[in-house]
Amino acid sequence: MITLPTDLRDIALRPGDDGFADAREIFNSRTSENTPSVILGARDASDVLAVARHAGETSTPLAVRAGGHGVDGTAMPDGALVADLSGLTSIDVDPSTGVVRLGAGVLLRDMDAALIAHGLVVPSGTVSTTGIAGLTLGGGIGYLMRRYGATVDNLLSCSVVTLDGRLVTASERENPDLFWALRGGGGNFGVVTEFEFRARPLAREVAAGFLLFPLDQAPEVLAGLREYLPRAPRELAVVAALTQCPPLPPVPPEFHGRPVLMPIVVHSGDPSSVPSVLDALAGLGRPVASAVAPMPWTEANRMLDVIAPPGRRYYSKGGYLTELDDATIDVVVRNTASAPAPSTPPLPSTVQNLWAMGGAVSDDVAEDAMAFSREGASWLWESVTEWDDARDDATYRGWLDGLRGELTPHLRSNSYVNLSTDHGPTWRRGVWGSPEKYQRLVTAKTTWDPHNLLRYNKNIKPR
Ligand SMILES: Cc1cc2nc3c(=O)[nH]c(=O)nc-3n(C[C@H](O)[C@H](O)[C@H](O)COP(=O)(O)OP(=O)(O)OC[C@H]3O[C@@H](n4cnc5c(N)ncnc54)[C@H](O)[C@@H]3O)c2cc1C
């Protein structure tokens, strides 16, 4: 039983309290059996300070919940003391400078809506119910990464509550070692209450949608994408999804539920150049549907919400590819063909996404500039499997474990921490890149959280 000081009792929910069940709910229902001991719903940074002081003084490990989207469920561990930041939803935009301040509980959908009203954007992720906090602390990639880089490449500073109970700023000028580590090192170093970004200009409307190819065309189309993307404009994003086709309006009914290749396309540049780009993509094979059209940015950046609803059982793995070679293509296509059928049609149960890197995310920021690693990655492979009944766990997890096992020889040792479940200490030593980068992270951890109270994460152990 965790005993709380009086100043925290007002914001505490324990098992059995009204509101506890709702507060405990997170995106991945596979972790919903976990029962934290206490959830502390922060109303502002001073509540977070009180929570961190209490954790520090009593040596109690502290979990942090922001958007609640993390697949590992580290936001709500069994028996834990949880700082729930989902109430910190302030959004402050200065249109004259493009500087944006976001509370740690902001979701991508609310950020996108508030910023695009000013013709601005912070490049982030592709599912609108994701939290900006966990996404940024891991790196943050999405449809604008080739144009504007990863989310962390646009971060100016963080307000951070430390485990010895101080509120500090981390930026290039103040506590630069902490700022370096926070940009990709996850929630290992302190509790971030606010993020400050430099937003970028974006038209309110972009061209977005998908092309659809039968699976037997996937090898030639993926090989064509491999050649085309390095020459393509930075404004073009392609996420080549291999999945069980959802019943979308322009898709002929005979393809519904069948394994297909579905390149998701977002073009955020000059509309007059879109037709030639689409012709080039369609010309890589013989698409059976093409549904790329102008749409508001806020719609484009939630196209994938429909296949990632909260409350299902989720499992995910990912890794960087040096190249999308023929052997890799063979593995991903074969495993799409042999994937278990959807558990709850018409929702798909298995998706493999091949994200084209390149442009700003690959070329504009040095590998050692921050913890987030991108070195040598021309594609990111990522797979998510989702289902509803615990009795099907072995089927879907088994498929993805087998696929990842087969793909491992093709994956780099560095990776994007947010788009994979944790693979343990050896994986974590390589995931941020070079051994020197990992040692720098260990040093930052030892400085800022020497007792490893923030351990519910892709954990870096202090010395
Ligand atoms: C369906 C799906 C789609 C996704 N799509 C994308 C995508 O397009 N691009 C992308 O980059 N990522 C994507 N992700 C991954 C996503 O970025 C991570 O899951 C991220 O951790 C979610 O952040 P959150 O705040 O919602 O999660 P939470 O579960 O609340 O947080 C995850 C962990 O981050 C740490 N943390 C969170 N907030 C703080 C804080 N303020 N201070 C200290 N530590 C903190 C904690 O360790 C916490 O356990 C996707 C995930 C899913 C499940």
PDB file of N, CA, C and O in Angstrom, residues 42 51 70 88 116 119 127 135 147 153 216-217 234 262 270 320 403-404:
ATOM      1  N   ALA A  42      -2.464  14.769 -12.378  1.00  0.00           N
ATOM      2  CA  ALA A  42      -1.877  16.110 -12.225  1.00  0.00           C
ATOM      3  C   ALA A  42      -2.757  17.158 -12.900  1.00  0.00           C
ATOM      4  O   ALA A  42      -3.240  16.955 -14.017  1.00  0.00           O
ATOM      5  N   VAL A  51       4.327  15.165  -6.880  1.00  0.00           N
ATOM      6  CA  VAL A  51       4.389  13.708  -7.123  1.00  0.00           C
ATOM      7  C   VAL A  51       5.849  13.258  -7.179  1.00  0.00           C
ATOM      8  O   VAL A  51       6.248  12.262  -6.546  1.00  0.00           O
ATOM      9  N   GLY A  70       1.327   4.034 -25.644  1.00  0.00           N
ATOM     10  CA  GLY A  70       2.479   3.127 -25.725  1.00  0.00           C
ATOM     11  C   GLY A  70       2.039   1.665 -25.688  1.00  0.00           C
ATOM     12  O   GLY A  70       1.304   1.258 -24.785  1.00  0.00           O
ATOM     13  N   LEU A  88      -2.944  17.763 -18.651  1.00  0.00           N
ATOM     14  CA  LEU A  88      -2.112  18.936 -18.989  1.00  0.00           C
ATOM     15  C   LEU A  88      -2.249  19.237 -20.488  1.00  0.00           C
ATOM     16  O   LEU A  88      -1.380  18.920 -21.292  1.00  0.00           O
ATOM     17  N   ILE A 116      -2.951  24.175 -37.385  1.00  0.00           N
ATOM     18  CA  ILE A 116      -3.247  24.397 -38.811  1.00  0.00           C
ATOM     19  C   ILE A 116      -4.169  25.614 -38.973  1.00  0.00           C
ATOM     20  O   ILE A 116      -4.193  26.240 -40.034  1.00  0.00           O
ATOM     21  N   GLY A 119      -1.963  27.972 -40.142  1.00  0.00           N
ATOM     22  CA  GLY A 119      -1.117  27.544 -41.255  1.00  0.00           C
ATOM     23  C   GLY A 119       0.196  26.949 -40.782  1.00  0.00           C
ATOM     24  O   GLY A 119       1.214  27.019 -41.471  1.00  0.00           O
ATOM     25  N   VAL A 127      -1.373   8.586 -36.158  1.00  0.00           N
ATOM     26  CA  VAL A 127      -2.640   8.179 -35.518  1.00  0.00           C
ATOM     27  C   VAL A 127      -2.988   9.261 -34.502  1.00  0.00           C
ATOM     28  O   VAL A 127      -2.204   9.551 -33.590  1.00  0.00           O
ATOM     29  N   LEU A 135       5.463  10.322 -27.822  1.00  0.00           N
ATOM     30  CA  LEU A 135       5.940  10.343 -29.216  1.00  0.00           C
ATOM     31  C   LEU A 135       7.217  11.171 -29.340  1.00  0.00           C
ATOM     32  O   LEU A 135       8.212  10.733 -29.921  1.00  0.00           O
ATOM     33  N   ARG A 147      10.057  15.980 -45.195  1.00  0.00           N
ATOM     34  CA  ARG A 147      10.068  17.431 -45.465  1.00  0.00           C
ATOM     35  C   ARG A 147      10.644  18.227 -44.284  1.00  0.00           C
ATOM     36  O   ARG A 147      11.465  19.121 -44.472  1.00  0.00           O
ATOM     37  N   ASP A 153      13.428  16.874 -34.048  1.00  0.00           N
ATOM     38  CA  ASP A 153      14.277  17.816 -34.791  1.00  0.00           C
ATOM     39  C   ASP A 153      13.705  19.233 -34.710  1.00  0.00           C
ATOM     40  O   ASP A 153      14.388  20.201 -35.074  1.00  0.00           O
ATOM     41  N   ASP A 216       0.227 -10.069 -55.411  1.00  0.00           N
ATOM     42  CA  ASP A 216       1.205 -10.663 -56.347  1.00  0.00           C
ATOM     43  C   ASP A 216       2.019  -9.589 -57.084  1.00  0.00           C
ATOM     44  O   ASP A 216       3.065  -9.882 -57.648  1.00  0.00           O
ATOM     45  N   GLN A 217       1.557  -8.339 -57.046  1.00  0.00           N
ATOM     46  CA  GLN A 217       2.363  -7.265 -57.653  1.00  0.00           C
ATOM     47  C   GLN A 217       3.329  -6.627 -56.640  1.00  0.00           C
ATOM     48  O   GLN A 217       4.136  -5.761 -56.999  1.00  0.00           O
ATOM     49  N   ARG A 234      10.847  15.965 -51.307  1.00  0.00           N
ATOM     50  CA  ARG A 234      10.725  15.792 -49.855  1.00  0.00           C
ATOM     51  C   ARG A 234       9.280  15.924 -49.379  1.00  0.00           C
ATOM     52  O   ARG A 234       8.925  15.439 -48.308  1.00  0.00           O
ATOM     53  N   MET A 262      -0.728  -1.625 -50.022  1.00  0.00           N
ATOM     54  CA  MET A 262      -1.490  -0.373 -50.022  1.00  0.00           C
ATOM     55  C   MET A 262      -0.533   0.777 -49.690  1.00  0.00           C
ATOM     56  O   MET A 262      -0.372   1.112 -48.518  1.00  0.00           O
ATOM     57  N   ASP A 270       3.421  21.566 -53.640  1.00  0.00           N
ATOM     58  CA  ASP A 270       2.655  22.265 -54.667  1.00  0.00           C
ATOM     59  C   ASP A 270       1.626  21.314 -55.312  1.00  0.00           C
ATOM     60  O   ASP A 270       2.007  20.298 -55.903  1.00  0.00           O
ATOM     61  N   TYR A 320      14.984  -0.653 -38.373  1.00  0.00           N
ATOM     62  CA  TYR A 320      15.447   0.039 -39.570  1.00  0.00           C
ATOM     63  C   TYR A 320      16.058  -0.950 -40.570  1.00  0.00           C
ATOM     64  O   TYR A 320      16.709  -1.931 -40.182  1.00  0.00           O
ATOM     65  N   LEU A 403       7.695 -13.670 -37.845  1.00  0.00           N
ATOM     66  CA  LEU A 403       8.077 -12.721 -38.900  1.00  0.00           C
ATOM     67  C   LEU A 403       9.318 -11.932 -38.484  1.00  0.00           C
ATOM     68  O   LEU A 403      10.269 -11.801 -39.255  1.00  0.00           O
ATOM     69  N   ARG A 404       9.308 -11.438 -37.255  1.00  0.00           N
ATOM     70  CA  ARG A 404      10.462 -10.642 -36.808  1.00  0.00           C
ATOM     71  C   ARG A 404      11.721 -11.502 -36.770  1.00  0.00           C
ATOM     72  O   ARG A 404      12.813 -11.059 -37.115  1.00  0.00           O
TER      73      ARG A 404
END
